[in-house]
Coordinates of C-alpha atoms in Angstrom, one line a residue:
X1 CA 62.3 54.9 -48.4
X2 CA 62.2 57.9 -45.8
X3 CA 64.7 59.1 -43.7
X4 CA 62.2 58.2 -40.5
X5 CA 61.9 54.8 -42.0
X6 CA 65.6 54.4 -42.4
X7 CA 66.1 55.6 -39.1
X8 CA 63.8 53.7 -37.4
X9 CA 65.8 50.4 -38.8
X10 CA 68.8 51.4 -37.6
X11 CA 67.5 52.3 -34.1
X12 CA 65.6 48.5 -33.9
X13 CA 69.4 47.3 -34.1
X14 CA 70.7 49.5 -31.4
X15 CA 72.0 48.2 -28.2
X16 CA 74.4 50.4 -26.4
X17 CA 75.9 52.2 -29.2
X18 CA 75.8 55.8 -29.2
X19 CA 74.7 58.7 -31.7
X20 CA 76.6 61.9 -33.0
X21 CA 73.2 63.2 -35.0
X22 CA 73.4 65.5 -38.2
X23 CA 71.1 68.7 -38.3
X24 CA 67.8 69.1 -40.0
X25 CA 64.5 67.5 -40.2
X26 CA 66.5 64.3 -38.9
X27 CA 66.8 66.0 -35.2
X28 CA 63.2 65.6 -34.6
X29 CA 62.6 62.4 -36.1
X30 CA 65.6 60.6 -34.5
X31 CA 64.6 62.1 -31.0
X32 CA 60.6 60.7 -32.0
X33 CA 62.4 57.9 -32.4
X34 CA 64.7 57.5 -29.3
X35 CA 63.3 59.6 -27.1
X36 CA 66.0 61.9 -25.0
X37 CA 66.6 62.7 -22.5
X38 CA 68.7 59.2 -22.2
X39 CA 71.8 61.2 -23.2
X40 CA 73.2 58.7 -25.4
X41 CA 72.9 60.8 -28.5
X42 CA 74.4 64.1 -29.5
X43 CA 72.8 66.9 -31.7
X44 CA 75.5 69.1 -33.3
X45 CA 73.7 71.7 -35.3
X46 CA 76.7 72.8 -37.4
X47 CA 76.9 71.7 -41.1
X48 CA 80.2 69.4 -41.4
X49 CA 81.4 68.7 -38.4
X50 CA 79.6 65.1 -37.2
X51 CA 81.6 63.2 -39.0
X52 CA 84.9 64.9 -37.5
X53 CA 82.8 64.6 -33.4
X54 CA 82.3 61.1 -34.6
X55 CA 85.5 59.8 -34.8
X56 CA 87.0 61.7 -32.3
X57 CA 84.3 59.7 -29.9
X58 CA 85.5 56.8 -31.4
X59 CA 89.0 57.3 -31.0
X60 CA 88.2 57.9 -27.4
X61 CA 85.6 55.1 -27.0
X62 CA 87.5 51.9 -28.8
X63 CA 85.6 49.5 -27.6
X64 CA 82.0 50.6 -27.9
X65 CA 80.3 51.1 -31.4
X66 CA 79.9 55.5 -32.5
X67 CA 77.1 55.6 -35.0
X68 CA 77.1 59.0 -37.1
X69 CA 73.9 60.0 -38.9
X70 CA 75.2 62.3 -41.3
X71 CA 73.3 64.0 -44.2
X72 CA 74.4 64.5 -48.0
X73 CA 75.0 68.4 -47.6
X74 CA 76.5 67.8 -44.5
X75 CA 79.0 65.1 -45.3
X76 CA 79.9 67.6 -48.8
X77 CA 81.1 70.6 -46.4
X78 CA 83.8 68.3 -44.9
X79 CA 84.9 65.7 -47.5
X80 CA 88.4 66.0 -46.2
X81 CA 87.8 63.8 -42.6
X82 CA 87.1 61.2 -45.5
X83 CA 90.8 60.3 -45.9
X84 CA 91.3 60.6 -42.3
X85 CA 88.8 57.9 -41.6
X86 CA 90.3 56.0 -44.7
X87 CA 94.0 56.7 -43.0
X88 CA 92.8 56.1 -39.2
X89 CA 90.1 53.1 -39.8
X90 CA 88.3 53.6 -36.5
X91 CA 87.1 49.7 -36.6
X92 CA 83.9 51.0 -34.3
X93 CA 82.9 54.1 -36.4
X94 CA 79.6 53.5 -38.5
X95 CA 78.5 56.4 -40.5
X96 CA 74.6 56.3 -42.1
X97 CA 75.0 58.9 -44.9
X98 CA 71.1 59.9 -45.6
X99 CA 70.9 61.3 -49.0
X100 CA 68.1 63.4 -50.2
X101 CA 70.0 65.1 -52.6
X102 CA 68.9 68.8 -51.6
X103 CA 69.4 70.8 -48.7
X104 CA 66.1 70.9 -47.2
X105 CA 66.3 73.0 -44.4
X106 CA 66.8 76.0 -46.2
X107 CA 64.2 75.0 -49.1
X108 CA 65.4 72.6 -50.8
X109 CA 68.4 74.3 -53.3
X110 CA 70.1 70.7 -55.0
X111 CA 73.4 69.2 -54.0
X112 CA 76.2 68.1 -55.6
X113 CA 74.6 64.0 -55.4
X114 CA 71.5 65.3 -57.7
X115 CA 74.4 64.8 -60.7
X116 CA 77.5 63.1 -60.8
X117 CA 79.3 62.6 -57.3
X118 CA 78.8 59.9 -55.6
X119 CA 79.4 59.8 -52.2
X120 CA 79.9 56.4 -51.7
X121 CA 82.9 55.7 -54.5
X122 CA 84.2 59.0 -53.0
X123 CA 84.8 57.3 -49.6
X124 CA 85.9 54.0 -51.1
X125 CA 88.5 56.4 -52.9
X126 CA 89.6 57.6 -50.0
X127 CA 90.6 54.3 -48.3
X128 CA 87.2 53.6 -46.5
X129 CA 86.7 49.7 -47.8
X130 CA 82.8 49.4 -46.1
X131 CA 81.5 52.1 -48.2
X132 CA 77.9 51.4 -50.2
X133 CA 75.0 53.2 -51.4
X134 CA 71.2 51.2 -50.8
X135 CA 68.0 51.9 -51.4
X136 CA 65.7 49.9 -50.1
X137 CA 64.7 49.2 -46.0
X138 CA 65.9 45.4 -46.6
X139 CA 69.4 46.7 -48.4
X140 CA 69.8 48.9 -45.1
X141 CA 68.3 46.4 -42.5
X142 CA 71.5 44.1 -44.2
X143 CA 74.1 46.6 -43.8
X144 CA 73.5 48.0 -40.7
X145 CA 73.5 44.4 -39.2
X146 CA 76.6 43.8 -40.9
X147 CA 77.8 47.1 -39.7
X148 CA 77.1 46.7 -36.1
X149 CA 78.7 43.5 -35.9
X150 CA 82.4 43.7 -37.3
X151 CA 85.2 45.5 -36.3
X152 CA 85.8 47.8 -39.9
X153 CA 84.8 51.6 -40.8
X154 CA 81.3 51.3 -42.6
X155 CA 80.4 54.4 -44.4
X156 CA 76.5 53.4 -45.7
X157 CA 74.6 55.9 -48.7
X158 CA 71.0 55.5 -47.7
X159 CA 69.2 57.0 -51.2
X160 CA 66.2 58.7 -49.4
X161 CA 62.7 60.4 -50.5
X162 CA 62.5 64.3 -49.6
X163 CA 60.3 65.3 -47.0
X164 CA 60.1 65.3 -43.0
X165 CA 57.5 63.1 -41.0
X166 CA 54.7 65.1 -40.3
X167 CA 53.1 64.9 -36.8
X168 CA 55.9 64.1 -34.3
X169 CA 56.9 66.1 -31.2
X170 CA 59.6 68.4 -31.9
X171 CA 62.6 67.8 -29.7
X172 CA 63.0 71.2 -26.8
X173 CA 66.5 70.3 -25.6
X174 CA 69.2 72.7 -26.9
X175 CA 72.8 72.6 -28.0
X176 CA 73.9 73.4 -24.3
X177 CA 71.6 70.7 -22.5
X178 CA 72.4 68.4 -25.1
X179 CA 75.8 68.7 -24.7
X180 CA 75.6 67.8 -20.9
X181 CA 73.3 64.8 -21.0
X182 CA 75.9 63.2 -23.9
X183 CA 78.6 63.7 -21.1
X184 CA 76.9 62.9 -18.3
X185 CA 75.5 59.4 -19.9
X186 CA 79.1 58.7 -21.0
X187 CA 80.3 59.1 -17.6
X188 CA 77.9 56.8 -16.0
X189 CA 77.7 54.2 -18.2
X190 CA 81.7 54.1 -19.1
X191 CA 82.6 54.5 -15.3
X192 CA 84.7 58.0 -16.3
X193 CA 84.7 61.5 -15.5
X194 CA 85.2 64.0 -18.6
X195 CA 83.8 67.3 -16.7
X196 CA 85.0 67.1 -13.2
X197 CA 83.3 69.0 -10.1
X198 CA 83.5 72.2 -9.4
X199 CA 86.2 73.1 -6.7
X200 CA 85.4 75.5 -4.3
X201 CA 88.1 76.8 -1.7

């Protein structure tokens, strides 16, 4: 399984939920995917910190679903928010680990899931019940429709091929633009101001 066809199961399952996106080749492919700018999914380019934006979202959303697609070298920088999530059990956080077991960005060097560590047990260790590693399109078609539809943290291993899909548009919005349409669509569509106007005297 790739990571495009991964993520193109979870985003068939989508209905309002919204997006804290990990770094990489899956910035382009999710934004082939779901096209921006819609605004309902942030790009943090910053190895470590979705899973930490995640729940925060979460936290501040409680009754809306906060899907985080992390990476393996990603969720390794930060283990430490896993026993927060354990502690905290956002019931609406859903966290889609995609594990290649290199970095690929920077050329592919192995992580620490090429040998023993399993990401997975590691979260289950930490108090994080919904934790499992699949493999196949139907094993992740199961659990993300499980995860979408029960009130529990769900921290799902996808076990992914290397490689980017070739071909596909490369996404031109940056950090700062990315960072306004996130706000601005969670403003609209949860009837709330986070960044209020500008006062001029």
């Amino acid at each position: 399984m790739t990571r495009y066809q991964a993520l193109k199961v979870i985003a068939e399952r989508m209905t309002n939920e919204v997006c804290i996106v990990s770094l990489g080749g899956i910035v382009d492919e999710w934004h082939n995917i779901r096209p921006e700018p819609q605004g309902n999914s942030m790009y943090l380019m910053c190895l470590g910190c979705h899973m930490p934006l995640a729940f925060g979202v979460a936290v501040g959303l409680p009754n809306r679903n906060v899907i985080c697609l992390e990476t393996d070298g990603s969720a390794l920088m930060n283990l430490g928010i896993l026993a927060t999530l354990g502690n905290e059990a956002p019931k609406n956080l859903k966290i889609f680990c995609f594990d290649n077991e290199i970095y690929e960005c920077i050329g592919g060097p192995i992580t620490h899931t090429s040998g023993n560590v399993d990401l997975a047990s590691m979260a289950r260790g930490a108090g994080i019940e919904e934790a499992r590693t699949i493999r196949t399109e139907g094993e992740l078609r199961e659990a993300t429709d499980e995860a979408l539809s029960d009130e529990k943290t769900h921290f799902i291993v996808s076990k992914i091929e290397p490689g980017v899909e070739e071909g596909i548009p490369r996404k031109k919005f940056d950090g700062i633009e990315d960072k306004y349409y996130f706000v601005r669509y969670l403003e609209s569509s949860e009837k709330i101001t986070i960044i209020p106007p500008s006062q001029h005297n």
